[in-house]
Amino acid sequence: MVNRKEKKSCGQVVEEWKEFVWNPRTHQFMGRTGSSWAFILLFYFVFYGFLTAMFTLTMWVLLQTVSDHTPKYQDRLATPGLMIRPKTENLDVIVNVSDTESWDQHVQKLNKFLEAYNDSIQAQKNDVCRPGRYYEQPDNGVLNYPKRACQFNRTQLGDCSGLGDPTHYGYSTGQPCVFIKMNRVINFYAGANQSMNVTCAGKRDEDAENLGGFVMFPANGHIDLMYFPYYGKQFHVNYTQPLVAVKFLNVTPNVEVNVECRINAANIATDDERDKFAGRVAFKLRINKT
Amino acid sequence: MKDIQNSRKEDGRETSSRGRKDTCWNRKKNHQKQETEEEPDLDDHKLSSEDLEKKYGTNIMMGLSSTRAAELLAHDGPNTLRPPKETPEIVKFLKQMVGGFLVLLWIIVITSWIIYGIEYSVDPSASQDDVYLGAAVGLVIILTGTFAYYQEAKSTNIIASFSKMIPQQALVIRDGEKKTIPSEQLVVGDIVEIKGGDQIPADLRLLSSQGCKVDNSSLTGESEPQSRSCDCTHDNPLETTNIVFYSAACLEGSATGMVINTGDRTVIGQIASLASGVGNEKTPIAIEIEHFVHIVAGVAVTIGFIFFIIAVSMKHPLLDSVIFFVGIMEANVPDCFQATVTMMLTLTAKRMAKKNCLVKNLEAMGTLGSTSIICSDKTGTLTQNRMSVAHLWFDNQIFVADTSEAHTKQTFDQSSGTWTSLAKIIALCNGAEFKPGQQSVPILKKTVMGDASDATLLKFSEVILGDVMEIRKRNRKVVEIPFNSTNKFQLSIHETDDPDDNRFLVVMKGAPERILEKCSTIMINGQEQPLDESSAEAFHTAYMELGGRGERVLGFCPLYLPAEEFPETYSFDIDAMNFPTSSLCFVGLLSLIDPPRSTVPDAITKCRSAGIKVIMVTGDHPITAKAIARSVGIISANSETADDTAKRLNIAVEQVNQRDANAAVVTGTELKRMSSEQLDEILANHSEIVFARMSPQQKLTIVEGCQRLGAVVAVTGDGVNDSPALKKADIGIAMGIAGSDAAKNAADMVLLDDNFASIVTGVEEGRLIFDNLKKSIAYTLTKNVALLCPFLVYFILGVPLPIGPISALLMDLSTDIIPSIALSYEKAESDIMDRKPRHKEDRLVDKALVIYSSLHIGPMQSLGAFAIYLTVYAQAGFKPSTLIGLREEWEDDDVNNLEDDYGQEWTRYQRQYLEWTGYTAYFVAIMVQQLANLIMRKTRRNSIFQQGLFRNKVIWVGLASPIGIALILSCGLGSLPALNFTMLRVHFWFMAVPFAILLWVYEEVRKLLIRLYPGGTYIIKTILFPKFPTCTLIMFSSFGHKLEDSSGNRDIIKNSYKKRKKIV
């Protein structure tokens, strides 16, 4: 009973709507006059303009607390992650030896990726540093900028350097190279002054069997301390992070092999339950041969 | 038998037939058609005993045979009322589980589980977030549903409605023998004997009656005992004296009757089924809540769907789009709304119970607040439901007696000799006695044996004279003639307490005109004077005066019999009347009335100022009704009915323009002749209305009439006959003391003290709860925008998700319930009883509220939260500009070396952890701003400083609880994988404070403007701010109609509405 409304005919409803949309008698559009609409729009324009200005101002103030060179907080990056190159979907490195196309894109990516490591470029841009110790460039009160980076020459990658290599990093012969790199973290002294290296192994026993032998470049998967610390993109302009190449020599063909590489360094934990990429990287390797 | 006859002194319509079997006159056909439509269809009262015997196949002397009775019992079923069908508990529970938003929430649960199912089938390592979300939402649903169910079960006090009324045993004649059988076994045609104190076991046609009187109050509302004989006195079976009805009580006398209806076919059974037949109207607050649910659900689904379509057309994976859809819906739906509202209402219900209003139907509470018409009973609600001496007239003067509930002494002038004489008659000429063993009970509370008038006079004289029993002992009663309707007087002869005076004293009381007839002198100032013209004139004036006030007037006179003629040994014979009953000395008049409760006039004034119309509906006589109406203020002192005007101007009633009269007294017979349009006109045109001599069906008609006018009607009632009206009314109010179970069952509210004033308290609470509900909805709605924005920004700008669905859900849980409930403890801002009742157009959730919450406060809150979210990312290495469009890479599990603005590389988990920190920060930011929102929502018009921060202590709990929950989530439970909360740096907790202050300042400015321009300038009224208290405002009326300000400009609206109608 509370809202008893008369039933209206369809025509009446349409009429009402028409009048609502444009009422010629009162010159109202959608229930209000032009000036009323203008006022509303003006109000919201001013109101939201004010809010936007407020927001911009706040953001500007807040961003003042952030330096251009070093992040304010790094607590999430205590353990650098490891990653492989070529980056493939789901980190599955699948090579059909006879099918050039299956690995050609990997090769292209690697070529591009390794370009920066060409000896000529390295020699031109970066310093030759003393291995075995951190290459520190403190500011000492004055901004020491830009900072120099140490050379990592492509030739150090030996068989995996891809230089004058008809096998295309071994992809055409079923002995592919996979490059391991460690995530850059600003002011991180990897290894805590002790030497560190990358090791790889099959994840399970059968994986180890199927994996067969491999060689690493630089030898033993060594990563030198001189590449640390990293000072950030703004300071460390030409920084090239150290790489470790792994060449798999005789992977059992047509079998999926789970490989896990981890870094052995005093201050990098590799057993984080949640973060599967903390100090380690797992990928699948499959060489298809007919 | 003798005792019964002696105790019968009431001025009822007693017939002379005692113990004689009358053959009723036989009339058939030509009944009024009108009547049969409304009244029960019965003609047994017009049949003769022989016809009855034939009709029911029984024998008046022998009764039914047992075998025949058994057959009939098997055929008709037992003589009990079928209880109304109860919804099974499990159905009620399930209803709570799917009511309102919960349907939407179930959709979310199911969708998220289906999504997980699909993801799992594609990739077994799929993230379990969706499972957790589904489970969390499911948990919320079950908790909310269970809570609501528990509350309802608790507050719905289901009384087994009619079971109490069923008499246990009946004395029946079967096979020529008297037997006592359970009354359930009665069948039609049984001959039943009833006596005083019994409850009538079924509808009976009386065959013989010995001074039988019944209390039909629960059926017809007549509070006085009704004499019953076997004469058919009226066509209407309800009016005739030879039918007694099931569940009525036989007060005195005895009777034999034939059962004519049993069980559900009895008149009361039909009323009961009529009551269950009238559908329960949806309470306004239920409508409001539904309205709110529809708005929010509509918005949620619409926005979700629009973005779902956009997502799909932008070639997002279908599954992502669905997740997105779920997220938006989740953000929009106030999950705990149901629980909050129930809780708020329950708290208010508890508060009201303390004030003697027991609310049975929680949602009815809001209705109370919007009540615009109260149809109140007279007896017991407006009045004290006990007779009391109101006025005395002696020495040509009217004296006013104290009628208040607690009167302990009378203050009128008692020095006159006339009074001494009158007091003696009052004490002596009285058949009532106190029940023994009540020494410690206050006089007015003592139980009295005897009829109502005598009991009143007994208490009256006990208060004034002290021990009446002692006085009676000293003036030994020699003989008495009890009151009867032919004599219309009561007489007793006493010895005097003066040992020297051996005259007999005859004392007499009765109908004043009869008493005056028997008098030749009148006592003035203790002196007997001849009764001349002028004193007779004075008597008549006084009599009319008192009678016109609806009071029952009694006259008193004594006579000392000369000792010579009537020596001590004289034997009086009441049948022969061998003593004089004329030439007595008239002493005075005394008038009785059921006085109004002392709190009622105030309450009525309060109703007036609150814009509530009070209508009296009573079965009583129009004069009494009008007198009471005047004395409590239902008819105010300076308004007149058409009759009054006619009398004043000395013209015929017909000549008076009905519209000029403010007040109207309408009787049942008049109402019967009216069309519904005429009734509407009366209801609309008179502000003060009294309905007298109303039958239960007519009460329903009145309620319907009021509802046709668009009013929200509250109706009080106590009898079974009231239940249809109680059910039909927007809010039915039953009397707790006098009310029958049926009425209590049908009502939404029970007044524990039967006091009209409690209704007004209820209205006040109802208005407050509506205000407070509005506040908490505004509070809740605001946050929804801040929870919706993240999804939109995430989707449109491709930033990492600012707040996850589970965090959003927890947001609802932690910031909604307790603070909202705290708002329900908020005191009224100003005197809410000075406002007009809420107009029906004034919704709990109206455009203004939605617009203000979601276009003003909501965006401000979102900006604050976003600022903090962006800061979290910027300080970790991702600047705002980088975030835009980052979503795809950010969420790619294969990308474990995502570079930030400093050249650092992030694994997926590291990013995710940062995202969770973002969730937490966003959560905390909203939480902090909601605290400000909570404080500023304390008032709708006044400044916070006017309201006072400290008056509502509970609000502090409301403020502390979100902080506590956020701390627990962030610090304690953050490690749980499903919750996605992280520890937050201390400064993030305070970063939103400036935004919170900004919110509050904005709101204060708004309120200031409202206060400065209460009527509203053009800008304020039409553009910026919703008006208080009824704020149907404009702004974006994309789907709305024209702006209607329902409080101040109702006339304008009316006119514009009329115009619109004309055009249409």
Short mmCIF file of N, CA and C in Angstrom, two decimals, chain B residues 476 478 493-496 501-506 559-563 566-570 572:
data_model
loop_
_atom_site.label_atom_id
_atom_site.label_comp_id
_atom_site.label_asym_id
_atom_site.label_seq_id
_atom_site.Cartn_x
_atom_site.Cartn_y
_atom_site.Cartn_z
N ARG B 476 -25.29 -1.20 60.75
CA ARG B 476 -25.64 -2.52 60.27
C ARG B 476 -26.70 -2.44 59.17
N VAL B 478 -29.76 -3.58 57.23
CA VAL B 478 -30.94 -4.38 57.55
C VAL B 478 -31.41 -5.12 56.32
N ILE B 493 -31.16 -0.28 53.73
CA ILE B 493 -31.66 0.30 54.98
C ILE B 493 -30.74 -0.10 56.11
N HIS B 494 -30.34 0.86 56.86
CA HIS B 494 -29.34 0.62 57.90
C HIS B 494 -29.83 1.09 59.26
N GLU B 495 -29.27 0.44 60.28
CA GLU B 495 -29.39 1.02 61.61
C GLU B 495 -28.33 2.11 61.68
N THR B 496 -28.58 3.13 62.51
CA THR B 496 -27.58 4.19 62.58
C THR B 496 -26.55 3.88 63.65
N ASP B 501 -30.06 7.35 68.60
CA ASP B 501 -30.98 7.50 67.47
C ASP B 501 -31.40 6.12 67.01
N ASN B 502 -32.63 5.76 67.28
CA ASN B 502 -33.06 4.42 66.87
C ASN B 502 -33.88 4.42 65.59
N ARG B 503 -33.67 5.51 64.80
CA ARG B 503 -34.34 5.53 63.50
C ARG B 503 -33.57 4.65 62.52
N PHE B 504 -34.27 4.17 61.51
CA PHE B 504 -33.60 3.49 60.42
C PHE B 504 -33.20 4.52 59.36
N LEU B 505 -32.10 4.26 58.73
CA LEU B 505 -31.65 5.15 57.66
C LEU B 505 -31.81 4.44 56.32
N VAL B 506 -32.55 5.06 55.43
CA VAL B 506 -32.67 4.53 54.07
C VAL B 506 -31.67 5.32 53.22
N LEU B 559 -32.84 8.99 53.72
CA LEU B 559 -34.09 9.32 54.43
C LEU B 559 -34.04 8.62 55.79
N TYR B 560 -34.30 9.41 56.83
CA TYR B 560 -34.40 8.80 58.15
C TYR B 560 -35.86 8.43 58.36
N LEU B 561 -36.11 7.16 58.61
CA LEU B 561 -37.49 6.74 58.82
C LEU B 561 -37.90 7.09 60.24
N PRO B 562 -39.06 7.64 60.40
CA PRO B 562 -39.49 7.99 61.77
C PRO B 562 -39.57 6.73 62.64
N ALA B 563 -39.02 6.85 63.86
CA ALA B 563 -38.92 5.70 64.76
C ALA B 563 -40.29 5.19 65.17
N PHE B 566 -41.54 3.08 62.21
CA PHE B 566 -40.67 1.94 61.93
C PHE B 566 -39.81 1.64 63.14
N PRO B 567 -40.35 0.93 64.10
CA PRO B 567 -39.58 0.59 65.29
C PRO B 567 -38.48 -0.41 64.93
N GLU B 568 -37.60 -0.63 65.92
CA GLU B 568 -36.45 -1.49 65.66
C GLU B 568 -36.83 -2.89 65.21
N THR B 569 -38.00 -3.29 65.60
CA THR B 569 -38.42 -4.64 65.28
C THR B 569 -39.11 -4.74 63.93
N TYR B 570 -39.25 -3.62 63.28
CA TYR B 570 -39.98 -3.59 62.03
C TYR B 570 -39.33 -4.53 61.02
N PHE B 572 -38.73 -5.34 57.30
CA PHE B 572 -38.81 -4.77 55.95
C PHE B 572 -38.93 -5.87 54.93
#
